[in-house]
mmCIF file of C-alpha atoms in Angstrom:
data_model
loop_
_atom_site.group_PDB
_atom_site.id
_atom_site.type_symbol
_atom_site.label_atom_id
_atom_site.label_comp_id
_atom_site.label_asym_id
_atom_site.label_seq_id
_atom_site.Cartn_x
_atom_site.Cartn_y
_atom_site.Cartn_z
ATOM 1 C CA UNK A 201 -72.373 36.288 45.067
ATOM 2 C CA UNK A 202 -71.439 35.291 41.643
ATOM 3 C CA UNK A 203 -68.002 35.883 39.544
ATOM 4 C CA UNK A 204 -67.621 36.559 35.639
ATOM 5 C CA UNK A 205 -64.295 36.240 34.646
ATOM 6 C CA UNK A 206 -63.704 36.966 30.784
ATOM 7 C CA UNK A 207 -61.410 37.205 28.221
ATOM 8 C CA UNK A 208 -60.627 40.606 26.381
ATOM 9 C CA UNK A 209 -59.573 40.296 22.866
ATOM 10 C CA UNK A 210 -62.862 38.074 20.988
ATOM 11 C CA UNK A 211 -64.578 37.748 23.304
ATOM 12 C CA UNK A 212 -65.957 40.931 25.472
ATOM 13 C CA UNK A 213 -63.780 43.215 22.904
ATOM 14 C CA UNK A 214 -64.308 42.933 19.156
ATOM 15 C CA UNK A 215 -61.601 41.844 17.134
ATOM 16 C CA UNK A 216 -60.272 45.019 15.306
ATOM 17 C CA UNK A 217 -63.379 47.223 17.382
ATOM 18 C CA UNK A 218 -64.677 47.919 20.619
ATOM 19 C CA UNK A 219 -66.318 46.770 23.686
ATOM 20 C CA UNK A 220 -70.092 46.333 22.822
ATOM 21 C CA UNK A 221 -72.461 48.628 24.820
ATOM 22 C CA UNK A 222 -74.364 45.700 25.703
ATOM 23 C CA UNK A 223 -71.340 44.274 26.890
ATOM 24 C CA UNK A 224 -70.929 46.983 28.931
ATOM 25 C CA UNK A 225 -74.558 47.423 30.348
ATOM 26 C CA UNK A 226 -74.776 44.212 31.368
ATOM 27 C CA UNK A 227 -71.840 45.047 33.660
ATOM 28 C CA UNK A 228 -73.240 47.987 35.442
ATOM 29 C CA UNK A 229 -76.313 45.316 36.110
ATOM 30 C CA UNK A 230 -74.096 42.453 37.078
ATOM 31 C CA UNK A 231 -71.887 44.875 39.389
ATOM 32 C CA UNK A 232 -75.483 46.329 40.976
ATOM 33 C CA UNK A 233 -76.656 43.017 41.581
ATOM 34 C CA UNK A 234 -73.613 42.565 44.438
ATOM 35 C CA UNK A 235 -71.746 40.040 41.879
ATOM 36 C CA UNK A 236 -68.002 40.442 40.912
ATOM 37 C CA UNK A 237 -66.907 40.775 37.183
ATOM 38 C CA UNK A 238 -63.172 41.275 36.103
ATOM 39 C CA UNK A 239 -60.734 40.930 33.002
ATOM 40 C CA UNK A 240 -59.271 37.106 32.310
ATOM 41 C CA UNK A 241 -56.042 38.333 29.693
ATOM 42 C CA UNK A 242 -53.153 37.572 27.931
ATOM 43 C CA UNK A 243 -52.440 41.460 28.145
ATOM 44 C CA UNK A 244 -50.126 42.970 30.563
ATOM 45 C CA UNK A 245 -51.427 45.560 33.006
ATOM 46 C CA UNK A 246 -50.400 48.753 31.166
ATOM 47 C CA UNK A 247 -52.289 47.029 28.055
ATOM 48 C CA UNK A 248 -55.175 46.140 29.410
ATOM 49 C CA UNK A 249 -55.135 49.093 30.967
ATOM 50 C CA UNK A 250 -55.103 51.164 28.229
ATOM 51 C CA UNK A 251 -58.294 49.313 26.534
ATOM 52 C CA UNK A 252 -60.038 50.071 30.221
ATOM 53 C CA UNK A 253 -59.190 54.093 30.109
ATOM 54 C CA UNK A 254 -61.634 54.597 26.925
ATOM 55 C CA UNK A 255 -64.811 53.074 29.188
ATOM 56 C CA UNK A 256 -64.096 54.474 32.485
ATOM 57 C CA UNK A 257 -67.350 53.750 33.678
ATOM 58 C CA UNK A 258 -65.751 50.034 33.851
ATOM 59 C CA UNK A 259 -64.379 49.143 37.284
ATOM 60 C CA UNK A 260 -63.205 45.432 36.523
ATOM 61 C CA UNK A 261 -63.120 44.088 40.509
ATOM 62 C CA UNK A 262 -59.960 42.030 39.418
ATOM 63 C CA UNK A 263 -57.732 41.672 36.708
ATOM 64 C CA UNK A 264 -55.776 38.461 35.473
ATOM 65 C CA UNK A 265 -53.423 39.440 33.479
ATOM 66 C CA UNK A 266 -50.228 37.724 31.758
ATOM 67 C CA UNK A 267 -52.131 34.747 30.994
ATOM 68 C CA UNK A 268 -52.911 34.304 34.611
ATOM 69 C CA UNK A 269 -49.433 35.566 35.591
ATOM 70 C CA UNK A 270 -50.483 38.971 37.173
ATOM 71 C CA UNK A 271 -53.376 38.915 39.781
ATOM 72 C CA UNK A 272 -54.266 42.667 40.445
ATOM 73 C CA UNK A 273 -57.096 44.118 42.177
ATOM 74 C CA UNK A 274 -59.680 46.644 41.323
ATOM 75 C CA UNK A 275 -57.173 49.603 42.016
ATOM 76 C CA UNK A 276 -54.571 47.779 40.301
ATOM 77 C CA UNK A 277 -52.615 46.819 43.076
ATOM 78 C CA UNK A 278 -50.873 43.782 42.425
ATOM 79 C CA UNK A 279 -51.930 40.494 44.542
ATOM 80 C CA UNK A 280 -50.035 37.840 42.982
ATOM 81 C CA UNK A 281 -47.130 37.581 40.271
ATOM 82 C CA UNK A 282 -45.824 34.825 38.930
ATOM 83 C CA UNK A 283 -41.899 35.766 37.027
ATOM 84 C CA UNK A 284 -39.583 33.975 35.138
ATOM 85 C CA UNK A 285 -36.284 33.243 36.968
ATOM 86 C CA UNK A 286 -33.504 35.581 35.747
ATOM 87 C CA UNK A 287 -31.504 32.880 34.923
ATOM 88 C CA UNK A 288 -34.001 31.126 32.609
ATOM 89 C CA UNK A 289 -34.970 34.421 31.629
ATOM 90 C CA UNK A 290 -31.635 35.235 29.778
ATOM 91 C CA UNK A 291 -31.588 31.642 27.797
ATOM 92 C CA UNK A 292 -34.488 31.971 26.546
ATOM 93 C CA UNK A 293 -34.453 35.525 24.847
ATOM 94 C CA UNK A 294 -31.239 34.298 23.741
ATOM 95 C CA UNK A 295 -32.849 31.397 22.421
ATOM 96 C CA UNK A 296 -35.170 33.372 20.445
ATOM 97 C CA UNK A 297 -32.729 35.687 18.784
ATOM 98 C CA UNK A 298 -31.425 32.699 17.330
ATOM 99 C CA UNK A 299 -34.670 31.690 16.107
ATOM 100 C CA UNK A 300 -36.179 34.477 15.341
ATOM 101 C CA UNK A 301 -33.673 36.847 14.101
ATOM 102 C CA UNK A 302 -34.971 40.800 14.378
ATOM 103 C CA UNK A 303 -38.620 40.161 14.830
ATOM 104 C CA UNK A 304 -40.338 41.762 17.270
ATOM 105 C CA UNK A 305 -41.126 40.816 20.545
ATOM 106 C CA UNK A 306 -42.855 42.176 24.193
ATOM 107 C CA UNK A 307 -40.994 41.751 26.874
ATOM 108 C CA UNK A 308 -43.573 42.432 29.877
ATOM 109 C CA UNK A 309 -42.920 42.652 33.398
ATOM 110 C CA UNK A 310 -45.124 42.530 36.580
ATOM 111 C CA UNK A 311 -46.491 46.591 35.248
ATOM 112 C CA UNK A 312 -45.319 47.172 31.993
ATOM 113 C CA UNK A 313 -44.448 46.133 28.356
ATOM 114 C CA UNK A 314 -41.078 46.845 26.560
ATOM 115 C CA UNK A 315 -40.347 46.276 23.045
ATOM 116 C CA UNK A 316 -37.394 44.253 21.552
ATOM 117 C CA UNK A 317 -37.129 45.305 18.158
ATOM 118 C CA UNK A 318 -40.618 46.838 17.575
ATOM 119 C CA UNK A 319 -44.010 46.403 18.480
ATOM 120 C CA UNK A 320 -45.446 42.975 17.259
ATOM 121 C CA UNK A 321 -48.727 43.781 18.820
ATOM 122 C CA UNK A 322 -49.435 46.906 16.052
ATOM 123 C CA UNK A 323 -52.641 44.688 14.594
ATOM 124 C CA UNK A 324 -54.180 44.802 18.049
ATOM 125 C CA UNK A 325 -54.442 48.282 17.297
ATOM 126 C CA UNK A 326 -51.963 48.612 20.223
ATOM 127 C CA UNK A 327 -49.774 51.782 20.019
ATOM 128 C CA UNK A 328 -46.073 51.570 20.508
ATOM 129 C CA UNK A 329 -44.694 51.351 23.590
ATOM 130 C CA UNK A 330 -40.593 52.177 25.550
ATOM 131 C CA UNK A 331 -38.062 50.128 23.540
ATOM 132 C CA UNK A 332 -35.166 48.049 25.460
ATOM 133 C CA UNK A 333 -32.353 46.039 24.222
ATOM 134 C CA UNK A 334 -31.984 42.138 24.946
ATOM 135 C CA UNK A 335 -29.081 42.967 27.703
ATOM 136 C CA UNK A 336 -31.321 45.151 29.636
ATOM 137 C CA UNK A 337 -34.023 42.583 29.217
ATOM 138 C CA UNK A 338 -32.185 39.782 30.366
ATOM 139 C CA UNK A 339 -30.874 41.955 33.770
ATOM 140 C CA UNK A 340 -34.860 42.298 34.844
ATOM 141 C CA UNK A 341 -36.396 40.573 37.754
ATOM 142 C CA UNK A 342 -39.862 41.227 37.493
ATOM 143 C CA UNK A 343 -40.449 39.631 33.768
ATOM 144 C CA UNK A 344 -43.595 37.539 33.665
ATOM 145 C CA UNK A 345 -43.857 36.999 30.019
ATOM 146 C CA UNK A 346 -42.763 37.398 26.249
ATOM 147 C CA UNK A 347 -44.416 38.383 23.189
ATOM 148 C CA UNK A 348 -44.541 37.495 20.016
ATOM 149 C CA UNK A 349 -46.716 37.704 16.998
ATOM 150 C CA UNK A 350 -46.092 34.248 14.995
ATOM 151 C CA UNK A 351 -48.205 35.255 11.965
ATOM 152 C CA UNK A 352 -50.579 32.148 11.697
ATOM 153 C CA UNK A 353 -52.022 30.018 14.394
ATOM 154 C CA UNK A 354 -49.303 26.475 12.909
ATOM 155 C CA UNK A 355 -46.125 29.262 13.327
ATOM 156 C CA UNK A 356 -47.349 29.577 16.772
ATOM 157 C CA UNK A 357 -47.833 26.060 17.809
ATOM 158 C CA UNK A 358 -44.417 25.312 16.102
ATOM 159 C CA UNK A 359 -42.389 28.336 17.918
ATOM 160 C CA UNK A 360 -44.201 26.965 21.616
ATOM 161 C CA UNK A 361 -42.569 23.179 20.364
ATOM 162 C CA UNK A 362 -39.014 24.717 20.643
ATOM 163 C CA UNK A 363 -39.393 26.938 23.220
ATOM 164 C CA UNK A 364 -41.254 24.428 24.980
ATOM 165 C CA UNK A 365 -38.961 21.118 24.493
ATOM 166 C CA UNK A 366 -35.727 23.505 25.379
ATOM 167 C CA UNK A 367 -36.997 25.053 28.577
ATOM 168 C CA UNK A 368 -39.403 22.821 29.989
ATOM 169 C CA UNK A 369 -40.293 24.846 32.485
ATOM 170 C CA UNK A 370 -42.349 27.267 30.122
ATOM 171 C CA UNK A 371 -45.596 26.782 29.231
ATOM 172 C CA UNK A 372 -46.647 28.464 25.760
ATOM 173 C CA UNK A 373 -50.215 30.071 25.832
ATOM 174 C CA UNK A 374 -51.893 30.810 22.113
ATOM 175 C CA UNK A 375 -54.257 33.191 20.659
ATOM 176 C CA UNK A 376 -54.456 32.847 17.463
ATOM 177 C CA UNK A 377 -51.221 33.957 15.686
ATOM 178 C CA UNK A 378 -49.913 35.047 19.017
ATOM 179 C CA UNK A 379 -48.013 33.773 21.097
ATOM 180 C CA UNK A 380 -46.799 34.518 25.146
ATOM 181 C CA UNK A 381 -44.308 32.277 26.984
ATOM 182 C CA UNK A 382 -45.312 32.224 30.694
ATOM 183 C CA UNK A 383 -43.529 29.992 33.583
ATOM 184 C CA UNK A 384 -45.504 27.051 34.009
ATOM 185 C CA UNK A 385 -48.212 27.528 36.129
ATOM 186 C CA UNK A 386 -49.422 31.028 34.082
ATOM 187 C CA UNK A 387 -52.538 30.317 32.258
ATOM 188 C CA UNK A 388 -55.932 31.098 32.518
ATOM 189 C CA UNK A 389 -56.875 28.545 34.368
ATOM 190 C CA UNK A 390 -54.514 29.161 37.528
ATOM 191 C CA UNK A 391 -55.083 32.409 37.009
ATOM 192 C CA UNK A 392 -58.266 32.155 38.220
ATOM 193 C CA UNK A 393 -56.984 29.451 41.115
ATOM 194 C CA UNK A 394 -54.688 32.424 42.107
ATOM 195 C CA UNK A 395 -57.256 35.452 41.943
ATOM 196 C CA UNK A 396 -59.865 33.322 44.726
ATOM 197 C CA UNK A 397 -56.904 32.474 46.704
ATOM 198 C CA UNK A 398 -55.595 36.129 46.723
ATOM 199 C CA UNK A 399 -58.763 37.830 47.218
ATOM 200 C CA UNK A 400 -60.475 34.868 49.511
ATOM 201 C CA UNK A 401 -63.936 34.940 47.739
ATOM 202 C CA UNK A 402 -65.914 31.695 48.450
ATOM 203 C CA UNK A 403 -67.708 31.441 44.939
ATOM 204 C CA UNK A 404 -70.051 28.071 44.485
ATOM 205 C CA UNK A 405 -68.698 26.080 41.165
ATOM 206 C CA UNK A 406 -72.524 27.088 40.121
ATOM 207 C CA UNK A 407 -72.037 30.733 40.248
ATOM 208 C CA UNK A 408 -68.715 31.336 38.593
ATOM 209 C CA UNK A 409 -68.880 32.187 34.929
ATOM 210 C CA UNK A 410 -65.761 31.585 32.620
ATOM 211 C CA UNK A 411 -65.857 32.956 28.780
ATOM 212 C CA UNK A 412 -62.877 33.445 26.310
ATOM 213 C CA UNK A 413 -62.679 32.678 22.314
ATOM 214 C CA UNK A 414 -59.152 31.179 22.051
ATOM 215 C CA UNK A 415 -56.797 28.226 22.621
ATOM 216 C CA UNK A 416 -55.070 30.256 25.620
ATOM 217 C CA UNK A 417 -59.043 30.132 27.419
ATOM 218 C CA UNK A 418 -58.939 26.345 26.999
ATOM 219 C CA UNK A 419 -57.797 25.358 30.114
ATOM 220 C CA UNK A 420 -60.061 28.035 31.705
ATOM 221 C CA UNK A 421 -62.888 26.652 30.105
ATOM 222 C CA UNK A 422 -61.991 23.067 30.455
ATOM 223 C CA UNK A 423 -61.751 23.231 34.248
ATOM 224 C CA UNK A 424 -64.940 25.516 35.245
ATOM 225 C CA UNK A 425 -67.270 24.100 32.246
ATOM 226 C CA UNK A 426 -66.785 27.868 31.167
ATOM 227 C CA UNK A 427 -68.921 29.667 28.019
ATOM 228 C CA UNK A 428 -67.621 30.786 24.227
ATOM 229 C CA UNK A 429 -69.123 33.343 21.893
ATOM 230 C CA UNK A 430 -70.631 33.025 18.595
ATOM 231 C CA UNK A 431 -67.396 34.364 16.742
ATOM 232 C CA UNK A 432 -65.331 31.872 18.366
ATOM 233 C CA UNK A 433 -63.445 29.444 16.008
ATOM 234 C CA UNK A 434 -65.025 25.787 16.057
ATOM 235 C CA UNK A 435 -62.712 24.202 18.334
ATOM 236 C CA UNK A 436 -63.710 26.503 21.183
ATOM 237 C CA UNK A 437 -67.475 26.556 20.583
ATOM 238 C CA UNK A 438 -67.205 22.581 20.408
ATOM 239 C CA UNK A 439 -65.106 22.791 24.345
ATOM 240 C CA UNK A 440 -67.600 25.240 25.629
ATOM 241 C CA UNK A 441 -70.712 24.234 27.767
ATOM 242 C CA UNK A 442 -72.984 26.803 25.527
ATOM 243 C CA UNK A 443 -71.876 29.419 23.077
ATOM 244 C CA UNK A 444 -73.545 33.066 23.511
ATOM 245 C CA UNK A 445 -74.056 35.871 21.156
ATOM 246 C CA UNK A 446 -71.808 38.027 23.586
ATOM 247 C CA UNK A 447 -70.457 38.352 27.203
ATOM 248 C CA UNK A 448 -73.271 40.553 27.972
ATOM 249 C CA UNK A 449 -76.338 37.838 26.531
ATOM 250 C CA UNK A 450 -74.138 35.324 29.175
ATOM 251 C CA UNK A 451 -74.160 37.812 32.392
ATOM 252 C CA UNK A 452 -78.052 38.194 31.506
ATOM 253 C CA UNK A 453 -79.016 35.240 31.386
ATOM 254 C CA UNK A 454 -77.417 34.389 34.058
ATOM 255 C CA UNK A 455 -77.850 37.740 36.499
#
């Protein structure tokens, strides 16, 4: 048995579009073949799942979701959650009221996403979404990460500096102007870790298949010599073991 796990947004998504048909194809073939295939995201689970409801002939076996915070299965039960403490979780929105005044920012928990003054996802085509205050944020128990669109790639990396020097036990995960504070331990990479452990699939280093576009698939694609695609910026396609047209060219070639 062999395992894709890929990133949405860039990589088996378009940018601004949809999924491919190849993309998809190459699933129904990958699936048929006995092999699993499943979502690696910085989306919550009501995002992603919205993005999965206009192709419901795809029936991801596993979702990773919250930068590798949520581990569901395919019904979308949840395996594995990994939340901020509600202690930490209360200094740090406070934290970035003070830095970031009334911008907007996604406050997601273990099954949905809440918006603090707006929607900052609106370019991801995402459509709004339940609106909470910071008090009723901070009183949550089942937050596993927050939101926040940065603008450029450098506003990013500078807002995960402060966040990250202040409360070192966050870990900052970027795609491209975005940006999602996780606990430490959230990323891709454990996501993965998390998903075998929770499911108990023995998968040979040979036969599983990482892919993603971004800096928050680095350490995904650092630790299982993982894949890129052609639209990737040149950082990723210079990490990746080969760079593919698509996901679907990669689960061919590789079927």
């Amino acid at each position: 048995m062999k395992l894709v796990a890929t990133d949405f947004d860039g990589t088996f998504s378009l940018y601004g579009g949809d999924v491919p048909q190849e993309n998809i194809d190459a699933v129904m073939k990958w699936q048929a073949a006995g092999h699993k295939f499943g979502i690696n995201t910085g989306r919550g689970l009501s995002l992603i799942g919205l993005e999965l409801a206009k192709h419901p002939e795809l029936e991801p076996d596993f979702l990773i979701c919250n930068n590798g915070a949520v581990i569901a299965d395919k019904k979308r039960h949840i395996l594995s959650s990994v939340c901020l403490p509600q202690s930490l979780l209360a200094d740090v929105l406070f934290f970035l009221i003070r830095e970031r005044g009334d911008a907007p920012m996604l406050v997601v928990t273990e099954e949905e996403s809440l918006s603090i003054h707006g929607n900052p996802a609106e370019s991801l085509g995402i459509p709004g979404m339940p609106e909470t205050t910071l008090e009723k944020a901070a009183a949550r128990e089942d937050v596993v990460q927050l939101s926040m669109n940065c603008e450029t790639l450098e506003g990013a990396q500078e807002m995960e500096r402060l966040a990250c020097e202040k409360f070192p036990d966050l870990v900052g995960n970027i795609n491209r102007g975005y940006l999602d504070l996780n606990l430490a331990g959230a990323d891709k990479q454990h996501g993965i870790d998390r998903m075998l452990k929770a499911t108990g699939w023995q998968i040979a280093p040979d036969d599983l298949f990482v892919i993603g576009d971004d800096m928050n698939d680095l350490p995904a694609i650092e630790a299982y010599h993982g894949y890129t695609v052609k639209a990737a910026p040149k950082f990723m396609r210079d990490h990746a073991k080969k760079v593919y047209e698509s996901v679907g060219a990669m689960m061919m070639e590789n079927l």
